[in-house]
CSV table of C-alpha atoms in Angstrom, one decimal:
chain,number,residue,atom,x,y,z
P,6,MET,CA,0.0,0.0,0.0
P,7,GLU,CA,1.3,3.4,-0.9
P,8,LYS,CA,2.1,5.6,2.1
P,9,GLN,CA,0.0,8.5,3.0
P,10,LYS,CA,2.0,11.7,2.7
P,11,VAL,CA,1.5,14.0,5.6
P,12,ILE,CA,3.1,17.4,5.6
P,13,ILE,CA,3.3,19.4,8.9
P,14,VAL,CA,4.0,23.1,8.8
P,15,GLY,CA,6.0,24.1,12.0
P,16,ALA,CA,8.1,22.1,14.4
P,17,SER,CA,7.0,23.4,17.7
P,18,HIS,CA,4.8,21.6,20.2
P,19,GLY,CA,1.9,20.9,17.9
P,20,GLY,CA,4.0,19.9,14.9
P,21,HIS,CA,6.3,17.7,17.0
P,22,GLN,CA,3.4,15.9,18.8
P,23,SER,CA,1.6,15.4,15.5
P,24,ALA,CA,4.6,13.7,13.9
P,25,LEU,CA,5.3,11.5,16.9
P,26,GLU,CA,1.7,10.4,17.2
P,27,LEU,CA,1.4,9.6,13.4
P,28,LEU,CA,4.7,7.7,13.3
P,29,ASP,CA,3.7,5.7,16.4
P,30,LYS,CA,0.1,4.9,15.3
P,31,TYR,CA,0.5,4.1,11.7
P,32,ASP,CA,2.9,2.1,9.5
P,33,ASN,CA,1.8,3.5,6.1
P,34,VAL,CA,2.6,7.2,6.7
P,35,ASP,CA,5.3,9.4,5.2
P,36,VAL,CA,5.7,12.3,7.6
P,37,THR,CA,7.6,15.5,6.8
P,38,ILE,CA,7.9,18.7,8.9
P,39,TYR,CA,8.9,22.0,7.4
P,40,GLU,CA,10.3,24.5,9.9
P,41,ALA,CA,11.1,28.1,8.8
P,42,GLY,CA,13.5,28.7,11.6
P,43,ASP,CA,17.1,27.5,11.8
P,44,PHE,CA,17.0,25.9,15.3
P,45,VAL,CA,14.6,22.9,15.9
P,46,SER,CA,12.8,23.5,18.2
P,47,PHE,CA,13.5,26.0,21.0
P,48,MET,CA,11.2,26.1,24.0
P,49,SER,CA,10.6,29.7,24.8
P,50,CYS,CA,8.9,28.7,28.0
P,51,GLY,CA,12.3,27.4,29.2
P,52,MET,CA,14.1,30.6,28.5
P,53,GLN,CA,14.1,31.8,32.1
P,54,LEU,CA,15.8,28.5,33.2
P,55,TYR,CA,18.5,29.1,30.5
P,56,LEU,CA,19.0,32.7,31.4
P,57,GLU,CA,19.4,31.8,35.1
P,58,ASP,CA,21.9,29.0,34.3
P,59,LYS,CA,19.4,26.4,35.4
P,60,ALA,CA,19.5,24.5,32.0
P,61,THR,CA,22.2,22.2,30.9
P,62,ALA,CA,22.9,24.2,27.7
P,63,LYS,CA,21.1,26.7,25.4
P,64,ASP,CA,20.9,24.0,22.7
P,65,ASP,CA,19.2,21.6,25.1
P,66,VAL,CA,16.2,23.9,25.7
P,67,ARG,CA,14.2,22.3,22.9
P,68,ASN,CA,11.3,19.9,22.3
P,69,PHE,CA,13.4,17.5,20.2
P,70,ALA,CA,16.4,17.3,17.9
P,71,PRO,CA,15.9,16.4,14.2
P,72,ALA,CA,17.7,13.1,14.8
P,73,ASP,CA,15.0,12.1,17.3
P,74,LEU,CA,12.3,12.3,14.7
P,75,GLU,CA,14.4,10.8,11.9
P,76,ALA,CA,15.0,7.7,14.1
P,77,LYS,CA,11.3,7.1,14.0
P,78,GLY,CA,11.2,7.4,10.2
P,79,GLY,CA,10.1,11.0,9.9
P,80,ARG,CA,11.8,13.9,8.1
P,81,ILE,CA,12.3,17.5,9.1
P,82,PHE,CA,13.7,20.4,7.1
P,83,ASN,CA,14.7,23.5,9.0
P,84,ASN,CA,15.2,26.8,7.2
P,85,HIS,CA,12.3,25.7,4.9
P,86,GLN,CA,9.3,27.9,4.8
P,87,VAL,CA,5.9,26.9,3.4
P,88,THR,CA,4.7,29.9,1.5
P,89,LYS,CA,1.6,28.8,-0.4
P,90,ILE,CA,-1.1,26.1,-0.4
P,91,ASN,CA,-2.5,24.9,-3.8
P,92,ALA,CA,-5.6,23.1,-2.5
P,93,ASP,CA,-6.9,22.1,-5.9
P,94,LYS,CA,-3.6,20.2,-6.6
P,95,LYS,CA,-3.0,19.2,-3.0
P,96,THR,CA,0.5,20.7,-3.1
P,97,VAL,CA,2.5,23.3,-1.1
P,98,ILE,CA,5.2,25.7,-2.2
P,99,VAL,CA,8.3,25.3,0.0
P,100,LYS,CA,11.1,27.9,0.0
P,101,ASP,CA,14.6,27.3,1.2
P,102,VAL,CA,15.2,30.5,3.2
P,103,LEU,CA,19.0,30.2,2.8
P,104,THR,CA,19.0,29.9,-1.0
P,105,ASP,CA,15.6,31.2,-2.0
P,106,GLN,CA,15.0,28.1,-4.1
P,107,GLU,CA,11.4,26.9,-4.2
P,108,GLU,CA,9.9,23.5,-4.8
P,109,GLU,CA,6.3,22.2,-5.1
P,110,VAL,CA,5.6,19.2,-2.8
P,111,SER,CA,2.4,17.1,-2.8
P,112,TYR,CA,0.5,16.0,0.3
P,113,ASP,CA,-2.4,13.7,1.2
P,114,LYS,CA,-2.9,15.5,4.5
P,115,LEU,CA,-1.6,18.9,5.5
P,116,ILE,CA,-1.4,20.0,9.2
P,117,LEU,CA,-0.8,23.7,9.9
P,118,SER,CA,1.0,24.3,13.1
P,119,SER,CA,2.4,27.6,12.1
P,120,GLY,CA,2.2,29.1,15.6
P,121,VAL,CA,2.6,32.7,16.5
P,122,THR,CA,5.1,35.5,16.4
P,123,PRO,CA,5.8,38.0,19.2
P,124,GLN,CA,4.0,41.4,19.1
P,125,THR,CA,6.1,44.4,18.4
P,126,LEU,CA,4.9,47.9,19.4
P,127,PRO,CA,4.0,50.1,16.4
P,128,VAL,CA,5.4,53.3,18.0
P,129,PRO,CA,8.2,55.7,17.0
P,130,GLY,CA,11.7,54.4,17.8
P,131,ASN,CA,10.8,50.7,17.8
P,132,ASP,CA,13.8,50.1,15.5
P,133,LEU,CA,16.3,51.3,18.0
P,134,GLU,CA,19.0,49.0,19.3
P,135,ASN,CA,18.6,47.2,22.7
P,136,ILE,CA,14.9,46.6,22.2
P,137,TYR,CA,14.6,42.8,22.5
P,138,LEU,CA,11.8,40.2,22.4
P,139,MET,CA,11.4,37.5,25.1
P,140,ARG,CA,10.9,34.7,22.6
P,141,GLY,CA,12.9,32.4,20.4
P,142,TYR,CA,16.4,30.9,20.2
P,143,ASP,CA,18.2,34.0,18.8
P,144,TRP,CA,16.6,36.4,21.3
P,145,ALA,CA,17.6,34.1,24.1
P,146,GLY,CA,21.3,34.5,23.2
P,147,LYS,CA,21.0,38.3,22.9
P,148,ILE,CA,19.2,38.6,26.3
P,149,LYS,CA,21.8,36.4,27.9
P,150,SER,CA,24.6,38.7,26.6
P,151,ALA,CA,22.7,41.7,27.9
P,152,LEU,CA,22.4,40.0,31.3
P,153,ASN,CA,26.1,39.6,31.4
P,154,ASN,CA,26.8,43.2,30.3
P,155,PRO,CA,27.5,45.4,33.4
P,156,ALA,CA,26.9,48.5,31.4
P,157,ILE,CA,23.2,47.6,31.4
P,158,LYS,CA,21.9,48.9,34.7
P,159,ASN,CA,18.3,49.9,34.0
P,160,VAL,CA,15.9,47.4,32.3
P,161,ALA,CA,12.3,48.0,31.2
P,162,VAL,CA,10.0,45.1,30.6
P,163,ILE,CA,6.8,45.7,28.6
P,164,GLY,CA,4.2,43.2,29.3
P,165,ALA,CA,2.9,42.1,32.7
P,166,GLY,CA,1.9,38.6,31.8
P,167,ASN,CA,3.7,35.4,32.5
P,168,ILE,CA,6.6,35.9,30.1
P,169,GLY,CA,7.1,39.5,31.2
P,170,ILE,CA,7.2,38.5,34.8
P,171,GLU,CA,9.9,36.0,34.0
P,172,ALA,CA,12.0,38.7,32.4
P,173,VAL,CA,11.5,41.0,35.4
P,174,GLU,CA,12.6,38.3,37.8
P,175,VAL,CA,15.7,37.4,35.8
P,176,PHE,CA,17.0,40.9,35.6
P,177,ALA,CA,16.0,41.9,39.2
P,178,ASN,CA,17.7,38.8,40.6
P,179,ALA,CA,20.8,39.9,38.6
P,180,GLY,CA,20.8,43.2,40.5
P,181,ARG,CA,19.4,45.5,37.7
P,182,ASN,CA,16.9,48.3,38.3
P,183,VAL,CA,13.7,46.9,36.7
P,184,THR,CA,10.6,48.7,35.6
P,185,LEU,CA,7.5,46.8,34.5
P,186,LEU,CA,5.1,48.5,32.1
P,187,ASP,CA,1.7,47.5,30.7
P,188,MET,CA,-1.6,49.0,29.6
P,189,ILE,CA,-3.4,46.7,32.0
P,190,ASP,CA,-3.7,48.0,35.6
P,191,LYS,CA,-2.5,44.9,37.5
P,192,PRO,CA,0.4,42.4,36.9
P,193,MET,CA,-0.9,39.0,35.8
P,194,GLY,CA,-4.3,40.6,35.5
P,195,ASN,CA,-5.1,38.6,32.4
P,196,TYR,CA,-4.3,35.3,34.2
P,197,VAL,CA,-5.8,35.6,37.7
P,198,ASN,CA,-8.6,37.4,39.5
P,199,ASP,CA,-7.9,40.8,41.0
P,200,GLU,CA,-7.2,39.7,44.6
P,201,LEU,CA,-4.3,37.4,43.5
P,202,ALA,CA,-3.1,40.0,41.0
P,203,ASP,CA,-2.8,42.4,44.0
P,204,LEU,CA,-0.6,39.9,45.8
P,205,VAL,CA,1.6,39.6,42.7
P,206,ALA,CA,1.9,43.4,42.7
P,207,ALA,CA,2.9,43.4,46.4
P,208,GLU,CA,5.5,40.8,45.7
P,209,LEU,CA,7.0,42.8,42.9
P,210,GLU,CA,7.1,45.9,45.1
P,211,LYS,CA,8.8,43.9,47.9
P,212,HIS,CA,11.6,43.1,45.4
P,213,HIS,CA,11.9,46.8,44.4
P,214,VAL,CA,10.4,46.4,40.9
P,215,THR,CA,8.9,49.7,39.7
P,216,GLN,CA,5.4,49.3,38.2
P,217,VAL,CA,4.0,51.6,35.6
P,218,LEU,CA,0.7,50.0,34.9
P,219,GLY,CA,-2.4,51.3,33.1
P,220,ALA,CA,0.1,53.1,30.8
P,221,LYS,CA,0.2,53.7,27.1
P,222,ILE,CA,3.5,53.4,25.4
P,223,GLU,CA,3.9,56.4,23.1
P,224,ALA,CA,7.5,56.1,21.8
P,225,PHE,CA,11.0,54.7,22.3
P,226,GLU,CA,13.6,57.4,22.5
P,227,GLY,CA,17.4,57.4,21.9
P,228,ASP,CA,20.1,58.1,19.4
P,229,GLY,CA,20.6,54.8,17.7
P,230,LYS,CA,20.2,52.9,21.0
P,231,VAL,CA,17.2,53.1,23.3
P,232,THR,CA,17.6,55.3,26.3
P,233,ALA,CA,14.0,56.0,27.4
P,234,ILE,CA,10.4,55.0,27.0
P,235,LYS,CA,7.8,57.8,26.6
P,236,THR,CA,4.4,56.9,28.2
P,237,ASP,CA,1.3,58.9,29.0
P,238,LYS,CA,2.4,58.5,32.6
P,239,GLY,CA,5.8,60.0,32.1
P,240,GLN,CA,9.3,58.9,30.9
P,241,VAL,CA,11.1,55.7,31.9
P,242,ASP,CA,14.9,55.8,31.5
P,243,THR,CA,16.4,52.5,30.4
P,244,ASP,CA,19.4,50.8,28.9
P,245,LEU,CA,17.4,47.8,27.6
P,246,VAL,CA,13.8,47.1,26.7
P,247,ILE,CA,12.4,43.6,26.9
P,248,VAL,CA,9.1,43.4,25.0
P,249,ALA,CA,6.7,40.6,26.1
P,250,ALA,CA,3.5,42.2,25.0
P,251,GLY,CA,1.7,39.2,23.6
P,252,VAL,CA,1.7,37.3,20.3
P,253,LYS,CA,-0.1,37.3,17.0
P,254,PRO,CA,-0.9,34.3,14.8
P,255,ASN,CA,1.6,33.6,12.1
P,256,THR,CA,-1.0,33.4,9.3
P,257,LYS,CA,-0.3,36.3,7.0
P,258,TRP,CA,0.8,33.8,4.3
P,259,LEU,CA,-2.6,32.1,4.5
P,260,GLU,CA,-4.7,35.1,3.7
P,261,GLY,CA,-7.1,34.5,0.7
P,262,THR,CA,-6.5,30.7,0.9
P,263,VAL,CA,-7.6,29.6,4.4
P,264,ASP,CA,-10.5,31.2,6.3
P,265,LEU,CA,-9.2,33.4,9.1
P,266,THR,CA,-10.8,35.4,11.9
P,267,ASP,CA,-10.6,39.2,11.9
P,268,ARG,CA,-7.6,38.8,14.2
P,269,GLY,CA,-5.9,36.4,11.9
P,270,PHE,CA,-6.6,33.1,13.7
P,271,ILE,CA,-7.2,30.0,11.5
P,272,GLN,CA,-10.9,29.0,11.6
P,273,THR,CA,-11.4,25.4,12.3
P,274,ASP,CA,-14.5,23.2,12.8
P,275,ALA,CA,-15.2,20.8,15.7
P,276,TYR,CA,-12.7,18.3,14.1
P,277,LEU,CA,-9.9,20.8,13.6
P,278,ARG,CA,-10.5,20.9,9.9
P,279,THR,CA,-10.0,24.2,7.9
P,280,ASN,CA,-12.2,25.2,5.0
P,281,LEU,CA,-9.8,23.4,2.6
P,282,PRO,CA,-10.2,19.6,2.1
P,283,ASP,CA,-7.6,17.5,4.0
P,284,VAL,CA,-6.0,20.6,5.6
P,285,TYR,CA,-6.1,20.8,9.4
P,286,ALA,CA,-4.8,23.3,11.9
P,287,ILE,CA,-3.6,23.1,15.5
P,288,GLY,CA,-1.7,25.1,18.1
P,289,ASP,CA,-1.5,28.8,18.9
P,290,ALA,CA,-2.7,30.0,15.5
P,291,ILE,CA,-6.2,28.6,16.1
P,292,LEU,CA,-8.9,29.4,18.7
P,293,PRO,CA,-9.6,26.1,20.4
P,294,TRP,CA,-12.9,25.2,22.1
P,295,SER,CA,-12.9,26.3,25.7
P,296,ILE,CA,-14.7,23.8,27.9
P,297,PRO,CA,-15.5,26.3,30.7
P,298,GLY,CA,-16.2,29.2,28.3
P,299,GLN,CA,-18.2,27.1,25.8
P,300,ALA,CA,-16.7,29.3,23.1
P,301,HIS,CA,-13.7,29.4,20.8
P,302,MET,CA,-11.0,31.4,22.7
P,303,PRO,CA,-7.2,31.9,22.5
P,304,VAL,CA,-5.4,29.4,24.7
P,305,ALA,CA,-1.8,29.7,23.7
P,306,LEU,CA,-0.3,26.9,25.6
P,307,ALA,CA,2.0,24.0,24.8
P,308,THR,CA,-0.4,21.6,26.5
P,309,THR,CA,-3.3,22.8,24.3
P,310,ALA,CA,-1.3,22.2,21.1
P,311,ARG,CA,-0.2,18.7,22.2
P,312,ARG,CA,-3.8,17.7,23.1
P,313,GLU,CA,-5.0,18.9,19.7
P,314,ALA,CA,-2.2,17.0,17.9
P,315,MET,CA,-3.0,13.8,19.8
P,316,TYR,CA,-6.7,14.1,18.9
P,317,LEU,CA,-5.9,14.9,15.3
P,318,ALA,CA,-3.5,12.0,14.7
P,319,SER,CA,-6.1,9.6,16.0
P,320,HIS,CA,-8.8,10.8,13.6
P,321,LEU,CA,-6.8,12.1,10.6
P,322,PHE,CA,-7.7,9.2,8.3
P,323,GLU,CA,-11.3,8.8,9.2
P,324,SER,CA,-13.7,9.9,6.5
P,325,LYS,CA,-16.0,11.1,9.2
P,326,PRO,CA,-14.3,11.6,12.6
P,327,SER,CA,-15.9,9.5,15.3
P,328,ARG,CA,-16.0,12.3,17.7
P,329,PRO,CA,-15.2,16.1,17.9
P,330,PHE,CA,-12.2,17.5,19.7
P,331,LYS,CA,-13.6,18.0,23.2
P,332,GLY,CA,-11.7,21.2,23.9
P,333,VAL,CA,-9.4,22.4,26.6
P,334,VAL,CA,-9.5,24.0,30.0
P,335,GLY,CA,-6.3,26.0,29.7
P,336,SER,CA,-3.9,25.6,32.7
P,337,SER,CA,-0.6,27.2,33.4
P,338,ALA,CA,1.8,27.9,36.3
P,339,PHE,CA,3.9,30.9,37.1
P,340,GLY,CA,6.5,32.1,39.6
P,341,VAL,CA,6.9,35.6,41.0
P,342,PHE,CA,10.1,35.7,43.1
P,343,ASP,CA,9.1,33.9,46.3
P,344,LEU,CA,5.5,33.1,45.2
P,345,HIS,CA,4.3,30.1,43.2
P,346,GLY,CA,1.0,30.3,41.4
P,347,ALA,CA,-1.0,28.4,38.8
P,348,SER,CA,-4.4,29.0,37.2
P,349,ALA,CA,-6.9,27.0,35.2
P,350,GLY,CA,-10.0,27.9,33.1
P,351,LEU,CA,-11.7,31.3,33.2
P,352,ASN,CA,-10.9,34.4,35.3
P,353,THR,CA,-12.6,37.8,35.4
P,354,PHE,CA,-10.6,39.0,32.3
P,355,SER,CA,-11.2,36.0,30.1
P,356,ALA,CA,-14.8,35.6,31.1
P,357,GLY,CA,-15.3,39.3,30.3
P,358,ARG,CA,-14.0,38.8,26.8
P,359,ILE,CA,-16.7,36.3,25.9
P,360,GLY,CA,-19.5,37.9,28.0
P,361,LYS,CA,-19.7,35.0,30.4
P,362,LYS,CA,-21.6,35.6,33.6
P,363,ILE,CA,-19.4,34.6,36.6
P,364,ALA,CA,-18.9,35.0,40.3
P,365,THR,CA,-15.6,34.8,42.2
P,366,SER,CA,-14.4,33.9,45.6
P,367,LEU,CA,-11.1,34.2,47.4
P,368,TYR,CA,-10.1,31.9,50.2
P,369,GLU,CA,-7.1,32.5,52.5
P,370,ASP,CA,-5.7,30.2,55.1
P,371,SER,CA,-2.6,28.5,56.4
P,372,LYS,CA,-1.4,25.4,54.6
P,373,ARG,CA,-1.3,23.2,57.7
P,374,PRO,CA,-3.2,23.1,61.0
P,375,ALA,CA,-2.9,26.1,63.3
P,376,TYR,CA,-0.6,24.2,65.7
P,377,VAL,CA,2.2,24.1,63.1
P,378,PRO,CA,4.5,27.1,63.6
P,379,GLU,CA,4.3,29.9,61.1
P,380,LYS,CA,7.8,29.3,59.7
P,381,ASP,CA,6.6,25.9,58.5
P,382,ASN,CA,3.0,26.9,57.8
P,383,ALA,CA,2.8,29.2,54.7
P,384,LYS,CA,-0.2,31.3,53.8
P,385,VAL,CA,-2.2,29.8,50.9
P,386,TYR,CA,-4.7,31.5,48.6
P,387,ALA,CA,-7.3,29.8,46.4
P,388,SER,CA,-9.4,31.8,44.0
P,389,LEU,CA,-12.5,30.2,42.4
P,390,THR,CA,-14.5,31.4,39.4
P,391,PHE,CA,-18.0,29.8,39.0
P,392,ASP,CA,-21.4,30.2,37.5
P,393,PRO,CA,-23.5,32.1,40.1
P,394,ASP,CA,-26.6,30.1,39.3
P,395,SER,CA,-25.5,26.5,38.8
P,396,HIS,CA,-22.3,26.8,40.9
P,397,GLN,CA,-20.4,25.0,38.0
P,398,ILE,CA,-16.7,25.6,38.5
P,399,LEU,CA,-15.4,27.6,35.6
P,400,GLY,CA,-11.9,28.6,36.7
P,401,GLY,CA,-9.5,28.9,39.6
P,402,ALA,CA,-6.0,29.7,40.8
P,403,VAL,CA,-3.7,29.1,43.8
P,404,LEU,CA,-0.9,31.1,45.2
P,405,SER,CA,1.6,30.6,48.0
P,406,SER,CA,5.2,30.9,49.0
P,407,ASP,CA,5.1,27.1,49.2
P,408,ASP,CA,4.7,25.3,45.9
P,409,ILE,CA,1.1,24.2,45.9
P,410,THR,CA,0.7,24.6,42.1
P,411,ALA,CA,-0.3,20.9,41.7
P,412,GLN,CA,-3.6,21.9,43.3
P,413,THR,CA,-4.5,23.5,40.0
P,414,ASN,CA,-4.4,20.2,38.2
P,415,VAL,CA,-7.2,19.1,40.5
P,416,LEU,CA,-9.1,22.3,39.6
P,417,SER,CA,-8.5,21.7,35.9
P,418,LEU,CA,-10.0,18.2,36.2
P,419,ALA,CA,-13.0,19.6,38.1
P,420,ILE,CA,-13.5,22.2,35.4
P,421,GLU,CA,-13.2,19.7,32.5
P,422,HIS,CA,-15.8,17.4,34.1
P,423,LYS,CA,-18.1,20.4,35.0
P,424,LEU,CA,-18.1,19.8,38.7
P,425,SER,CA,-19.9,22.2,41.0
P,426,LEU,CA,-18.8,24.0,44.1
P,427,GLU,CA,-20.8,21.4,46.1
P,428,ASP,CA,-18.9,18.6,44.4
P,429,LEU,CA,-15.6,20.2,45.3
P,430,ALA,CA,-16.6,21.1,48.8
P,431,GLU,CA,-17.3,17.5,49.7
P,432,ALA,CA,-14.6,15.8,47.5
P,433,ASP,CA,-12.6,13.1,49.3
P,434,PHE,CA,-9.0,14.4,49.5
P,435,PHE,CA,-6.4,13.1,51.9
P,436,PHE,CA,-5.4,14.7,55.2
P,437,GLN,CA,-2.0,14.5,56.8
P,438,PRO,CA,-0.9,17.4,59.0
P,439,GLY,CA,2.6,17.4,57.5
P,440,TYR,CA,1.0,18.4,54.2
P,441,ASP,CA,-2.3,20.1,54.6
P,442,ARG,CA,-5.3,20.9,56.8
P,443,GLN,CA,-8.1,18.6,58.1
P,444,TRP,CA,-10.0,19.7,55.0
P,445,SER,CA,-8.0,20.1,51.8
P,446,LEU,CA,-7.4,23.7,50.6
P,447,LEU,CA,-9.8,23.2,47.6
P,448,ASN,CA,-12.5,21.7,49.9
P,449,LEU,CA,-12.2,24.8,52.1
P,450,ALA,CA,-12.2,27.2,49.1
P,451,ALA,CA,-15.4,25.7,47.8
P,452,GLN,CA,-17.0,25.7,51.2
P,453,HIS,CA,-16.1,29.4,51.6
P,454,ALA,CA,-17.5,30.2,48.1
P,455,LEU,CA,-20.8,28.5,49.2
P,456,GLY,CA,-20.9,30.5,52.4
P,457,TRP,CA,-20.6,27.5,54.7
P,458,ALA,CA,-19.3,28.0,58.2
P,459,ARG,CA,-15.5,28.3,58.4
P,460,PHE,CA,-13.8,25.2,59.6
């Protein structure tokens, strides 16, 4: 039997997982990945570990090496950019970015995992030197050099989300004067509810990070090299700018061929199919189905892309897929100096974007029983987001100086299976005073949200 030719565009999480799943599940597949970049495939989520010398080497901060895929029978071509889809002929045009030579390659199935590119700020002076992006292999090397340059004393980080906070922590721990800027009014405000965002702000202040929030960036200033950022709240002097102001889908090349949303995301149906026959899309360039939101939403996470890839590989060759992709919750962890946090599902910000009616509750306690001394008994916080009528759990987050982030995996499972506050309030979790309280933190958080008497 002739092998089915599968072409995958992009070698990051979704592309990598798709290739692995296909090669493991089927004998009659010919799998090829085309990756526009030179390095395969850098994990930007591991950049902080590399910058802080907590990784074995820069080249090790990757999902896989080409040889790993080739050992399973797949092929990967780096520095090869897919520039066009000819759906009527079932071919793609592939350009070697080093030689500019093009070739036309046929496919039976085409998987788009083209990902995203970091946002730049369209303001005057954005082409000045020492304005860096917190994403990708090449930028990681440049940031590392800046980190080791004693002449760089003042650092400005634009973007108060997870990636921006990582950059803040790296440079603050290295003894630099750090200023955090964003148009939102609370750090991590897009990830957690306000009460936890306020705790993040206090932690940044404790570590002497200047916060300029709710600010509009008007221009970068300097003569050849950036020396200041002009905002509507005043000027911020700086020797280096790290931009971590979000991402945009890498889909410009698909315009007029594949149906896109008004923000450039690839439109897919319930089976991750595009409008073109035998052309599918996964990863950060699509809007996956949100289980708690019951809507298509941006959930730019490696875990999302890999779940989509696993589903797609299982159903790629079915004439009619046996089931739709069930969707994702969206869970992630973060660190802010001495605090460890994690979130899952919806929060006030994300629910507001889709017009979802929610209620929230914050529970604060000690991690262990009251007879455990304070030095061994950290404060813990659990925030819950839920439907005010049905009490269905729609989101949540935890935060503490102790690492309790795994609690969010429990929340994620509760959200995925549409449990209620009552379910969580009575759930059977273990108790051992060396680890937790007589009722688990999530039991207590749900009981608190329901207004039950405090234990």
